[in-house]
Amino acid sequence: MSDTPFGFGLPPEEPENGDEGKKKDPAGGGQGSGGQGGGNPFGANPFGFGGLPGMGGPGGQSGADNPFAAMFGSLNPNDLGAAFQQLGQMLSYEGGPVNWDMAKQIARQVVAQGTADGTKDASVGPAEKAAVQEAVRLADLWLDGVTSLPSGASTAVAWSRAEWVEATLPAWQQLVDPVAERVGSAMGDVLPEEMQAMAGPLIGMMRSMGGAMFGQQIGQAVGALAGEVVGSTDVGLPLGPAGRAALLPLNIEAFGKDLGVPSDEVRLYLALREAAHQRLFAHVPWLRAHLFGAVEGYARGIKVDTSKLEEAVGQLDPTHPEQLQEALQQGMFQPEDTPEQKAALARLETALALVEGWVDAVVHEAAKSRLTSADALRETLRRRRASGGPAEQTFATLIGLELRPRRLRDAARLWASLTDARGVDGRDGLWEHPDMLPTATDLDDPDGFVHREHLDFSEIDKMLGEAAKGDAPEDGDGKE
């Protein structure tokens, strides 16, 4: 084992003038990894080293593009002091399984570099803010006629990419920490047994390094994702603050660039989708916990490939960081092949399909008679969502899980059939309780589900409440 661990590099210099300096583009900041190409910038590597310049990537660059490649790879005497200072900061980290301060810093740096098409982040101007607010206002007005769920957005905001990073990091933390904790534990387990008793400080160091590794990966992934998303609900989960409908004007422009659709129609259609998600998450109180719980349930069944981790830890050669990249590039997370894990995946995929199918159905109903491009935009979004777009692929690198609503079309057809058979109120009433929702089997037989009698959970709750009152003591102080 070498004297210096892991061979991470030195992050690019931060400007001294704080947030104001972050708004400036870094000198020579070439293409970022968050382009619009639709591919996964990190391959199958859960730590994200595979596609990073300076770690065996194209051109073999280091430094600003890769926050960790230069620390010990070149050993520039001028940077050595700063490198050890950065290493000290990494080793002194005593927080949770992910160094989220590092994640945010790197995400902001990735955003500042711009996307592969050369687009740089920029503050949102007054005209763009007004356009987003008007689009969300009109979207809510149209949705009032196609769903019984009232508006869920108390405010409408237009975000820059950097603002999206800041607003969504708390949700990423909730999603990623459980898996990162498993990796942190595994890093200590790969030490030989004879070293376990005396390796307390080393295990602590490895956990700190693990937090840095995840912080680097998540920062890169979230920064890349910020260059692609068009709102706060692109992955089917509520990533932003509750009640805040958010759109990213810069990314909406890039999304609609080659569609041949007027920009105001693209913005309005995406506002409809954002506003529909907000209604669902705001007025179905159990839904957020249900979705995040499904993700966590699946994550609990993911095992860490300790053989690959052990190989990576055994290659702690700071002068050859590409060896670590090669060891990690094939991925480290594997779902357990158990009935419980398969059931957890089915629950998650069904929940995502039902959310996205409902949004697809109500948005189409609201837009089809008002927007000439409604059908084309619907199909574009369906393909982007169901085929595993950049957002889903990026998340897959973080926890080994693809957030794809694989049965989106089946779910959309079922919700549309429910609207025809039971009306808007009957359809939306199914969201009152998770046990009332269709299952994966129901997606196979939508007609059977549509015409089946269902329990009215509101009546059951009412009956239980009345029964509880009847069992209460008659006098006010409870004495007999």
GROMACS .gro file of C-alpha atoms in nm:
model
  480
    1MET     CA    1   0.000   0.000   0.000
    2SER     CA    2   0.145   0.334  -0.093
    3ASP     CA    3   0.194   0.617   0.154
    4THR     CA    4  -0.063   0.844  -0.003
    5PRO     CA    5  -0.418   0.720  -0.049
    6PHE     CA    6  -0.627   0.706  -0.363
    7GLY     CA    7  -0.445   0.958  -0.583
    8PHE     CA    8  -0.715   1.221  -0.596
    9GLY     CA    9  -0.640   1.552  -0.760
   10LEU     CA   10  -0.651   1.914  -0.667
   11PRO     CA   11  -0.980   2.096  -0.722
   12PRO     CA   12  -0.965   2.406  -0.939
   13GLU     CA   13  -0.904   2.730  -0.755
   14GLU     CA   14  -1.209   2.900  -0.612
   15PRO     CA   15  -1.235   3.273  -0.674
   16GLU     CA   16  -1.167   3.483  -0.368
   17ASN     CA   17  -1.478   3.696  -0.408
   18GLY     CA   18  -1.722   3.423  -0.305
   19ASP     CA   19  -2.053   3.388  -0.485
   20GLU     CA   20  -1.978   3.678  -0.713
   21GLY     CA   21  -1.667   3.502  -0.833
   22LYS     CA   22  -1.858   3.180  -0.895
   23LYS     CA   23  -2.068   3.355  -1.154
   24LYS     CA   24  -1.761   3.408  -1.370
   25ASP     CA   25  -1.658   3.138  -1.614
   26PRO     CA   26  -1.332   2.969  -1.514
   27ALA     CA   27  -1.048   3.045  -1.748
   28GLY     CA   28  -1.015   2.789  -2.017
   29GLY     CA   29  -1.315   2.598  -1.886
   30GLY     CA   30  -1.375   2.363  -2.176
   31GLN     CA   31  -1.671   2.139  -2.224
   32GLY     CA   32  -1.846   2.013  -1.917
   33SER     CA   33  -1.992   1.670  -1.879
   34GLY     CA   34  -2.349   1.785  -1.878
   35GLY     CA   35  -2.411   1.808  -2.251
   36GLN     CA   36  -2.736   1.752  -2.431
   37GLY     CA   37  -2.624   1.439  -2.603
   38GLY     CA   38  -2.846   1.214  -2.393
   39GLY     CA   39  -2.567   0.970  -2.303
   40ASN     CA   40  -2.453   0.881  -1.955
   41PRO     CA   41  -2.143   1.090  -1.887
   42PHE     CA   42  -2.019   0.844  -1.627
   43GLY     CA   43  -2.077   0.505  -1.787
   44ALA     CA   44  -2.141   0.225  -1.539
   45ASN     CA   45  -1.895   0.359  -1.281
   46PRO     CA   46  -2.067   0.443  -0.952
   47PHE     CA   47  -1.792   0.687  -0.856
   48GLY     CA   48  -1.778   0.866  -1.188
   49PHE     CA   49  -1.409   0.841  -1.266
   50GLY     CA   50  -1.458   0.668  -1.601
   51GLY     CA   51  -1.546   0.974  -1.807
   52LEU     CA   52  -1.333   1.233  -1.634
   53PRO     CA   53  -1.042   1.399  -1.813
   54GLY     CA   54  -0.716   1.331  -1.642
   55MET     CA   55  -0.831   0.989  -1.527
   56GLY     CA   56  -0.778   0.807  -1.850
   57GLY     CA   57  -1.036   1.022  -2.027
   58PRO     CA   58  -1.004   1.180  -2.370
   59GLY     CA   59  -0.698   1.392  -2.399
   60GLY     CA   60  -0.561   1.286  -2.064
   61GLN     CA   61  -0.620   1.630  -1.922
   62SER     CA   62  -0.604   1.707  -1.552
   63GLY     CA   63  -0.657   2.001  -1.326
   64ALA     CA   64  -0.970   2.209  -1.360
   65ASP     CA   65  -1.175   1.949  -1.549
   66ASN     CA   66  -1.107   1.678  -1.292
   67PRO     CA   67  -1.107   1.796  -0.932
   68PHE     CA   68  -0.900   1.502  -0.809
   69ALA     CA   69  -0.667   1.395  -1.090
   70ALA     CA   70  -0.379   1.637  -1.031
   71MET     CA   71  -0.324   1.615  -0.657
   72PHE     CA   72  -0.051   1.357  -0.676
   73GLY     CA   73  -0.045   1.272  -1.046
   74SER     CA   74   0.192   1.550  -1.148
   75LEU     CA   75   0.333   1.658  -0.811
   76ASN     CA   76   0.389   2.014  -0.926
   77PRO     CA   77   0.598   2.170  -0.647
   78ASN     CA   78   0.399   2.492  -0.668
   79ASP     CA   79   0.077   2.302  -0.599
   80LEU     CA   80   0.206   2.048  -0.350
   81GLY     CA   81   0.127   2.256  -0.043
   82ALA     CA   82  -0.224   2.325  -0.159
   83ALA     CA   83  -0.264   1.958  -0.249
   84PHE     CA   84  -0.178   1.844   0.101
   85GLN     CA   85  -0.402   2.112   0.246
   86GLN     CA   86  -0.689   1.978   0.038
   87LEU     CA   87  -0.606   1.623   0.143
   88GLY     CA   88  -0.613   1.736   0.505
   89GLN     CA   89  -0.958   1.881   0.456
   90MET     CA   90  -1.077   1.556   0.304
   91LEU     CA   91  -0.934   1.344   0.585
   92SER     CA   92  -1.070   1.574   0.855
   93TYR     CA   93  -1.427   1.540   0.731
   94GLU     CA   94  -1.639   1.390   1.009
   95GLY     CA   95  -1.991   1.425   0.870
   96GLY     CA   96  -2.221   1.166   0.714
   97PRO     CA   97  -2.139   0.916   0.441
   98VAL     CA   98  -2.116   1.190   0.175
   99ASN     CA   99  -1.916   1.510   0.190
  100TRP     CA  100  -2.201   1.734   0.071
  101ASP     CA  101  -1.999   2.053   0.099
  102MET     CA  102  -1.759   1.907  -0.154
  103ALA     CA  103  -2.049   1.784  -0.368
  104LYS     CA  104  -2.198   2.132  -0.387
  105GLN     CA  105  -1.864   2.294  -0.462
  106ILE     CA  106  -1.789   2.054  -0.748
  107ALA     CA  107  -2.143   2.076  -0.887
  108ARG     CA  108  -2.110   2.453  -0.903
  109GLN     CA  109  -1.776   2.417  -1.082
  110VAL     CA  110  -1.924   2.175  -1.337
  111VAL     CA  111  -2.209   2.417  -1.400
  112ALA     CA  112  -1.965   2.703  -1.446
  113GLN     CA  113  -1.777   2.508  -1.712
  114GLY     CA  114  -2.086   2.495  -1.931
  115THR     CA  115  -2.234   2.212  -2.135
  116ALA     CA  116  -2.083   2.032  -2.433
  117ASP     CA  117  -2.267   2.256  -2.680
  118GLY     CA  118  -2.084   2.558  -2.539
  119THR     CA  119  -2.381   2.695  -2.344
  120LYS     CA  120  -2.279   2.873  -2.025
  121ASP     CA  121  -2.500   2.923  -1.724
  122ALA     CA  122  -2.637   3.271  -1.671
  123SER     CA  123  -2.860   3.456  -1.429
  124VAL     CA  124  -3.226   3.456  -1.525
  125GLY     CA  125  -3.343   3.795  -1.646
  126PRO     CA  126  -3.671   3.972  -1.563
  127ALA     CA  127  -3.828   3.887  -1.899
  128GLU     CA  128  -3.757   3.516  -1.857
  129LYS     CA  129  -3.892   3.520  -1.503
  130ALA     CA  130  -4.211   3.686  -1.619
  131ALA     CA  131  -4.249   3.436  -1.905
  132VAL     CA  132  -4.217   3.140  -1.666
  133GLN     CA  133  -4.462   3.288  -1.417
  134GLU     CA  134  -4.716   3.350  -1.692
  135ALA     CA  135  -4.669   2.998  -1.833
  136VAL     CA  136  -4.727   2.837  -1.494
  137ARG     CA  137  -5.028   3.060  -1.427
  138LEU     CA  138  -5.184   2.964  -1.760
  139ALA     CA  139  -5.092   2.597  -1.709
  140ASP     CA  140  -5.271   2.593  -1.373
  141LEU     CA  141  -5.576   2.753  -1.533
  142TRP     CA  142  -5.588   2.481  -1.800
  143LEU     CA  143  -5.534   2.203  -1.547
  144ASP     CA  144  -5.829   2.320  -1.338
  145GLY     CA  145  -6.059   2.178  -1.605
  146VAL     CA  146  -5.899   1.832  -1.625
  147THR     CA  147  -5.823   1.734  -1.265
  148SER     CA  148  -5.998   1.764  -0.931
  149LEU     CA  149  -5.666   1.828  -0.754
  150PRO     CA  150  -5.621   2.202  -0.695
  151SER     CA  151  -5.307   2.396  -0.774
  152GLY     CA  152  -5.004   2.279  -0.581
  153ALA     CA  153  -4.771   2.566  -0.666
  154SER     CA  154  -4.777   2.865  -0.436
  155THR     CA  155  -4.500   3.028  -0.640
  156ALA     CA  156  -4.349   2.991  -0.987
  157VAL     CA  157  -3.977   3.049  -1.026
  158ALA     CA  158  -3.724   3.055  -1.309
  159TRP     CA  159  -3.394   2.901  -1.205
  160SER     CA  160  -3.046   2.916  -1.343
  161ARG     CA  161  -2.855   2.588  -1.342
  162ALA     CA  162  -2.664   2.691  -1.030
  163GLU     CA  163  -2.990   2.770  -0.851
  164TRP     CA  164  -3.123   2.427  -0.945
  165VAL     CA  165  -2.816   2.270  -0.784
  166GLU     CA  166  -2.865   2.461  -0.461
  167ALA     CA  167  -3.238   2.386  -0.443
  168THR     CA  168  -3.223   2.011  -0.513
  169LEU     CA  169  -2.922   1.900  -0.308
  170PRO     CA  170  -3.134   1.824   0.005
  171ALA     CA  171  -3.341   1.575  -0.194
  172TRP     CA  172  -3.031   1.413  -0.343
  173GLN     CA  173  -2.894   1.378   0.009
  174GLN     CA  174  -3.204   1.189   0.119
  175LEU     CA  175  -3.180   0.958  -0.182
  176VAL     CA  176  -2.808   0.889  -0.185
  177ASP     CA  177  -2.700   0.877   0.180
  178PRO     CA  178  -2.838   0.524   0.247
  179VAL     CA  179  -2.632   0.371  -0.033
  180ALA     CA  180  -2.324   0.578   0.048
  181GLU     CA  181  -2.343   0.449   0.405
  182ARG     CA  182  -2.324   0.093   0.275
  183VAL     CA  183  -2.011   0.175   0.076
  184GLY     CA  184  -1.853   0.347   0.376
  185SER     CA  185  -1.903   0.036   0.587
  186ALA     CA  186  -1.772  -0.187   0.310
  187MET     CA  187  -1.450   0.016   0.285
  188GLY     CA  188  -1.362  -0.084   0.639
  189ASP     CA  189  -1.462  -0.446   0.582
  190VAL     CA  190  -1.214  -0.495   0.297
  191LEU     CA  191  -0.917  -0.465   0.532
  192PRO     CA  192  -0.755  -0.796   0.629
  193GLU     CA  193  -0.879  -0.933   0.963
  194GLU     CA  194  -0.536  -0.907   1.122
  195MET     CA  195  -0.544  -0.531   1.052
  196GLN     CA  196  -0.898  -0.470   1.175
  197ALA     CA  197  -0.805  -0.444   1.546
  198MET     CA  198  -0.524  -0.194   1.495
  199ALA     CA  199  -0.665  -0.004   1.200
  200GLY     CA  200  -0.907   0.228   1.376
  201PRO     CA  201  -0.746   0.548   1.245
  202LEU     CA  202  -0.706   0.394   0.899
  203ILE     CA  203  -1.072   0.294   0.885
  204GLY     CA  204  -1.168   0.646   0.986
  205MET     CA  205  -0.945   0.783   0.712
  206MET     CA  206  -1.100   0.548   0.458
  207ARG     CA  207  -1.449   0.654   0.557
  208SER     CA  208  -1.349   1.017   0.513
  209MET     CA  209  -1.203   0.934   0.174
  210GLY     CA  210  -1.521   0.745   0.090
  211GLY     CA  211  -1.723   1.054   0.175
  212ALA     CA  212  -1.496   1.253  -0.055
  213MET     CA  213  -1.532   0.995  -0.333
  214PHE     CA  214  -1.909   1.010  -0.314
  215GLY     CA  215  -1.903   1.388  -0.280
  216GLN     CA  216  -1.695   1.413  -0.597
  217GLN     CA  217  -1.921   1.175  -0.787
  218ILE     CA  218  -2.243   1.336  -0.678
  219GLY     CA  219  -2.109   1.682  -0.746
  220GLN     CA  220  -2.012   1.582  -1.098
  221ALA     CA  221  -2.345   1.407  -1.157
  222VAL     CA  222  -2.565   1.682  -1.019
  223GLY     CA  223  -2.365   1.947  -1.203
  224ALA     CA  224  -2.407   1.755  -1.530
  225LEU     CA  225  -2.775   1.701  -1.461
  226ALA     CA  226  -2.823   2.074  -1.406
  227GLY     CA  227  -2.730   2.125  -1.770
  228GLU     CA  228  -3.012   1.897  -1.890
  229VAL     CA  229  -3.320   1.920  -1.669
  230VAL     CA  230  -3.603   2.158  -1.756
  231GLY     CA  231  -3.776   2.169  -1.416
  232SER     CA  232  -3.776   2.031  -1.063
  233THR     CA  233  -3.961   1.705  -1.133
  234ASP     CA  234  -3.779   1.558  -1.435
  235VAL     CA  235  -3.697   1.228  -1.262
  236GLY     CA  236  -4.053   1.181  -1.136
  237LEU     CA  237  -3.953   1.275  -0.782
  238PRO     CA  238  -4.008   1.608  -0.605
  239LEU     CA  239  -3.650   1.733  -0.594
  240GLY     CA  240  -3.726   2.099  -0.520
  241PRO     CA  241  -3.893   2.276  -0.229
  242ALA     CA  242  -4.261   2.198  -0.178
  243GLY     CA  243  -4.507   2.428  -0.352
  244ARG     CA  244  -4.252   2.583  -0.585
  245ALA     CA  245  -4.299   2.518  -0.957
  246ALA     CA  246  -3.961   2.572  -1.119
  247LEU     CA  247  -3.846   2.586  -1.480
  248LEU     CA  248  -3.498   2.645  -1.625
  249PRO     CA  249  -3.530   2.882  -1.924
  250LEU     CA  250  -3.180   2.813  -2.056
  251ASN     CA  251  -3.237   2.438  -2.069
  252ILE     CA  252  -3.588   2.476  -2.210
  253GLU     CA  253  -3.439   2.671  -2.498
  254ALA     CA  254  -3.187   2.393  -2.563
  255PHE     CA  255  -3.458   2.125  -2.532
  256GLY     CA  256  -3.678   2.288  -2.795
  257LYS     CA  257  -3.401   2.399  -3.028
  258ASP     CA  258  -3.442   2.126  -3.293
  259LEU     CA  259  -3.807   2.036  -3.242
  260GLY     CA  260  -3.950   2.285  -3.489
  261VAL     CA  261  -4.203   2.400  -3.227
  262PRO     CA  262  -4.254   2.765  -3.120
  263SER     CA  263  -4.064   2.838  -2.801
  264ASP     CA  264  -4.371   2.965  -2.617
  265GLU     CA  265  -4.551   2.633  -2.683
  266VAL     CA  266  -4.254   2.434  -2.558
  267ARG     CA  267  -4.238   2.645  -2.243
  268LEU     CA  268  -4.612   2.615  -2.182
  269TYR     CA  269  -4.618   2.238  -2.233
  270LEU     CA  270  -4.329   2.193  -1.988
  271ALA     CA  271  -4.505   2.428  -1.746
  272LEU     CA  272  -4.812   2.201  -1.767
  273ARG     CA  273  -4.602   1.901  -1.670
  274GLU     CA  274  -4.433   2.084  -1.384
  275ALA     CA  275  -4.763   2.219  -1.252
  276ALA     CA  276  -4.929   1.875  -1.279
  277HIS     CA  277  -4.650   1.716  -1.076
  278GLN     CA  278  -4.684   1.990  -0.816
  279ARG     CA  279  -5.058   1.922  -0.778
  280LEU     CA  280  -4.998   1.554  -0.722
  281PHE     CA  281  -4.717   1.598  -0.469
  282ALA     CA  282  -4.898   1.876  -0.282
  283HIS     CA  283  -5.239   1.710  -0.245
  284VAL     CA  284  -5.146   1.342  -0.208
  285PRO     CA  285  -4.978   1.370   0.133
  286TRP     CA  286  -4.841   1.016   0.143
  287LEU     CA  287  -4.693   1.020  -0.210
  288ARG     CA  288  -4.353   1.176  -0.143
  289ALA     CA  289  -4.278   0.934   0.142
  290HIS     CA  290  -4.409   0.646  -0.070
  291LEU     CA  291  -4.174   0.724  -0.359
  292PHE     CA  292  -3.866   0.795  -0.149
  293GLY     CA  293  -3.944   0.489   0.061
  294ALA     CA  294  -3.961   0.276  -0.253
  295VAL     CA  295  -3.619   0.402  -0.358
  296GLU     CA  296  -3.475   0.331  -0.014
  297GLY     CA  297  -3.640  -0.013  -0.007
  298TYR     CA  298  -3.470  -0.106  -0.330
  299ALA     CA  299  -3.140   0.048  -0.217
  300ARG     CA  300  -3.140  -0.169   0.096
  301GLY     CA  301  -3.119  -0.473  -0.129
  302ILE     CA  302  -2.819  -0.345  -0.324
  303LYS     CA  303  -2.493  -0.507  -0.225
  304VAL     CA  304  -2.146  -0.366  -0.269
  305ASP     CA  305  -1.908  -0.574  -0.478
  306THR     CA  306  -1.637  -0.596  -0.214
  307SER     CA  307  -1.399  -0.777  -0.448
  308LYS     CA  308  -1.386  -0.471  -0.674
  309LEU     CA  309  -1.364  -0.241  -0.375
  310GLU     CA  310  -1.080  -0.448  -0.229
  311GLU     CA  311  -0.900  -0.438  -0.563
  312ALA     CA  312  -0.941  -0.060  -0.578
  313VAL     CA  313  -0.817  -0.010  -0.220
  314GLY     CA  314  -0.520  -0.232  -0.296
  315GLN     CA  315  -0.418  -0.006  -0.584
  316LEU     CA  316  -0.355   0.307  -0.384
  317ASP     CA  317  -0.078   0.430  -0.612
  318PRO     CA  318  -0.094   0.811  -0.627
  319THR     CA  319   0.119   0.829  -0.941
  320HIS     CA  320  -0.120   0.611  -1.144
  321PRO     CA  321  -0.476   0.728  -1.078
  322GLU     CA  322  -0.594   0.556  -1.396
  323GLN     CA  323  -0.550   0.218  -1.219
  324LEU     CA  324  -0.816   0.318  -0.969
  325GLN     CA  325  -1.036   0.431  -1.255
  326GLU     CA  326  -1.002   0.096  -1.431
  327ALA     CA  327  -1.083  -0.097  -1.113
  328LEU     CA  328  -1.398   0.104  -1.048
  329GLN     CA  329  -1.518   0.154  -1.404
  330GLN     CA  330  -1.722  -0.166  -1.422
  331GLY     CA  331  -1.947  -0.058  -1.137
  332MET     CA  332  -1.964  -0.160  -0.774
  333PHE     CA  333  -2.335  -0.196  -0.700
  334GLN     CA  334  -2.527  -0.515  -0.768
  335PRO     CA  335  -2.895  -0.577  -0.687
  336GLU     CA  336  -2.946  -0.894  -0.488
  337ASP     CA  337  -3.127  -1.163  -0.683
  338THR     CA  338  -3.395  -1.225  -0.421
  339PRO     CA  339  -3.776  -1.224  -0.434
  340GLU     CA  340  -3.775  -0.929  -0.192
  341GLN     CA  341  -3.545  -0.723  -0.415
  342LYS     CA  342  -3.748  -0.803  -0.726
  343ALA     CA  343  -4.067  -0.703  -0.544
  344ALA     CA  344  -3.904  -0.376  -0.430
  345LEU     CA  345  -3.806  -0.296  -0.788
  346ALA     CA  346  -4.157  -0.375  -0.912
  347ARG     CA  347  -4.310  -0.145  -0.648
  348LEU     CA  348  -4.080   0.139  -0.742
  349GLU     CA  349  -4.129   0.102  -1.117
  350THR     CA  350  -4.507   0.082  -1.076
  351ALA     CA  351  -4.515   0.391  -0.851
  352LEU     CA  352  -4.308   0.590  -1.100
  353ALA     CA  353  -4.523   0.472  -1.391
  354LEU     CA  354  -4.844   0.572  -1.212
  355VAL     CA  355  -4.713   0.921  -1.133
  356GLU     CA  356  -4.577   0.981  -1.482
  357GLY     CA  357  -4.879   0.818  -1.647
  358TRP     CA  358  -5.119   1.043  -1.457
  359VAL     CA  359  -4.918   1.353  -1.545
  360ASP     CA  360  -4.901   1.243  -1.909
  361ALA     CA  361  -5.277   1.185  -1.924
  362VAL     CA  362  -5.392   1.509  -1.759
  363VAL     CA  363  -5.141   1.724  -1.947
  364HIS     CA  364  -5.249   1.576  -2.278
  365GLU     CA  365  -5.613   1.638  -2.193
  366ALA     CA  366  -5.536   2.000  -2.107
  367ALA     CA  367  -5.313   2.067  -2.409
  368LYS     CA  368  -5.457   1.869  -2.699
  369SER     CA  369  -5.719   2.127  -2.802
  370ARG     CA  370  -5.504   2.429  -2.722
  371LEU     CA  371  -5.153   2.357  -2.852
  372THR     CA  372  -5.101   2.250  -3.211
  373SER     CA  373  -4.778   2.074  -3.114
  374ALA     CA  374  -4.927   1.885  -2.816
  375ASP     CA  375  -4.899   1.539  -2.974
  376ALA     CA  376  -4.540   1.591  -3.089
  377LEU     CA  377  -4.431   1.727  -2.753
  378ARG     CA  378  -4.605   1.443  -2.572
  379GLU     CA  379  -4.423   1.181  -2.776
  380THR     CA  380  -4.088   1.357  -2.731
  381LEU     CA  381  -4.130   1.368  -2.353
  382ARG     CA  382  -4.251   1.009  -2.341
  383ARG     CA  383  -3.945   0.883  -2.522
  384ARG     CA  384  -3.711   1.095  -2.315
  385ARG     CA  385  -3.872   0.974  -1.992
  386ALA     CA  386  -3.932   0.607  -2.067
  387SER     CA  387  -3.610   0.524  -2.250
  388GLY     CA  388  -3.384   0.633  -1.969
  389GLY     CA  389  -3.282   0.988  -2.045
  390PRO     CA  390  -2.984   1.171  -1.902
  391ALA     CA  391  -3.151   1.231  -1.566
  392GLU     CA  392  -3.231   0.867  -1.506
  393GLN     CA  393  -2.890   0.750  -1.626
  394THR     CA  394  -2.709   0.996  -1.401
  395PHE     CA  395  -2.904   0.878  -1.100
  396ALA     CA  396  -2.825   0.518  -1.194
  397THR     CA  397  -2.453   0.592  -1.151
  398LEU     CA  398  -2.517   0.716  -0.798
  399ILE     CA  399  -2.702   0.421  -0.645
  400GLY     CA  400  -2.717   0.154  -0.913
  401LEU     CA  401  -3.084   0.222  -0.986
  402GLU     CA  402  -3.256   0.352  -1.298
  403LEU     CA  403  -3.560   0.570  -1.228
  404ARG     CA  404  -3.745   0.469  -1.542
  405PRO     CA  405  -4.124   0.447  -1.557
  406ARG     CA  406  -4.095   0.152  -1.794
  407ARG     CA  407  -4.473   0.118  -1.818
  408LEU     CA  408  -4.555   0.484  -1.868
  409ARG     CA  409  -4.770   0.421  -2.176
  410ASP     CA  410  -4.965   0.144  -2.003
  411ALA     CA  411  -5.026   0.368  -1.702
  412ALA     CA  412  -5.132   0.663  -1.920
  413ARG     CA  413  -5.385   0.442  -2.101
  414LEU     CA  414  -5.522   0.316  -1.770
  415TRP     CA  415  -5.568   0.670  -1.632
  416ALA     CA  416  -5.737   0.776  -1.957
  417SER     CA  417  -5.973   0.476  -1.937
  418LEU     CA  418  -6.054   0.561  -1.577
  419THR     CA  419  -6.141   0.916  -1.684
  420ASP     CA  420  -6.383   0.783  -1.947
  421ALA     CA  421  -6.542   0.534  -1.708
  422ARG     CA  422  -6.554   0.725  -1.379
  423GLY     CA  423  -6.491   1.088  -1.465
  424VAL     CA  424  -6.222   1.317  -1.332
  425ASP     CA  425  -6.330   1.289  -0.967
  426GLY     CA  426  -6.346   0.910  -0.979
  427ARG     CA  427  -6.003   0.889  -1.135
  428ASP     CA  428  -5.831   1.131  -0.900
  429GLY     CA  429  -6.006   0.981  -0.597
  430LEU     CA  430  -5.781   0.678  -0.625
  431TRP     CA  431  -5.494   0.889  -0.491
  432GLU     CA  432  -5.664   0.906  -0.150
  433HIS     CA  433  -5.488   0.590  -0.033
  434PRO     CA  434  -5.195   0.388  -0.172
  435ASP     CA  435  -5.394   0.065  -0.150
  436MET     CA  436  -5.648   0.204  -0.394
  437LEU     CA  437  -5.393   0.253  -0.672
  438PRO     CA  438  -5.347   0.010  -0.962
  439THR     CA  439  -5.079  -0.255  -0.928
  440ALA     CA  440  -4.839  -0.391  -1.187
  441THR     CA  441  -5.093  -0.666  -1.258
  442ASP     CA  442  -5.363  -0.404  -1.315
  443LEU     CA  443  -5.146  -0.242  -1.581
  444ASP     CA  444  -5.168  -0.574  -1.766
  445ASP     CA  445  -5.549  -0.571  -1.745
  446PRO     CA  446  -5.661  -0.207  -1.736
  447ASP     CA  447  -6.022  -0.287  -1.832
  448GLY     CA  448  -6.052  -0.527  -1.542
  449PHE     CA  449  -5.928  -0.263  -1.300
  450VAL     CA  450  -6.144   0.015  -1.445
  451HIS     CA  451  -6.468  -0.179  -1.398
  452ARG     CA  452  -6.382  -0.335  -1.064
  453GLU     CA  453  -6.552  -0.218  -0.747
  454HIS     CA  454  -6.312  -0.049  -0.509
  455LEU     CA  455  -6.323   0.022  -0.139
  456ASP     CA  456  -6.394   0.379  -0.038
  457PHE     CA  457  -6.120   0.442   0.217
  458SER     CA  458  -6.269   0.777   0.316
  459GLU     CA  459  -6.582   0.597   0.439
  460ILE     CA  460  -6.368   0.342   0.627
  461ASP     CA  461  -6.173   0.622   0.796
  462LYS     CA  462  -6.501   0.788   0.891
  463MET     CA  463  -6.633   0.464   1.040
  464LEU     CA  464  -6.313   0.409   1.238
  465GLY     CA  465  -6.329   0.764   1.369
  466GLU     CA  466  -6.688   0.719   1.484
  467ALA     CA  467  -6.601   0.387   1.649
  468ALA     CA  468  -6.317   0.552   1.837
  469LYS     CA  469  -6.553   0.821   1.965
  470GLY     CA  470  -6.799   0.555   2.080
  471ASP     CA  471  -6.530   0.383   2.288
  472ALA     CA  472  -6.434   0.707   2.465
  473PRO     CA  473  -6.548   0.764   2.829
  474GLU     CA  474  -6.867   0.964   2.859
  475ASP     CA  475  -6.745   1.216   3.120
  476GLY     CA  476  -6.486   1.469   3.026
  477ASP     CA  477  -6.216   1.369   3.275
  478GLY     CA  478  -6.226   1.001   3.182
  479LYS     CA  479  -6.335   0.890   3.531
  480GLU     CA  480  -6.599   0.621   3.570
   0.00000   0.00000   0.00000
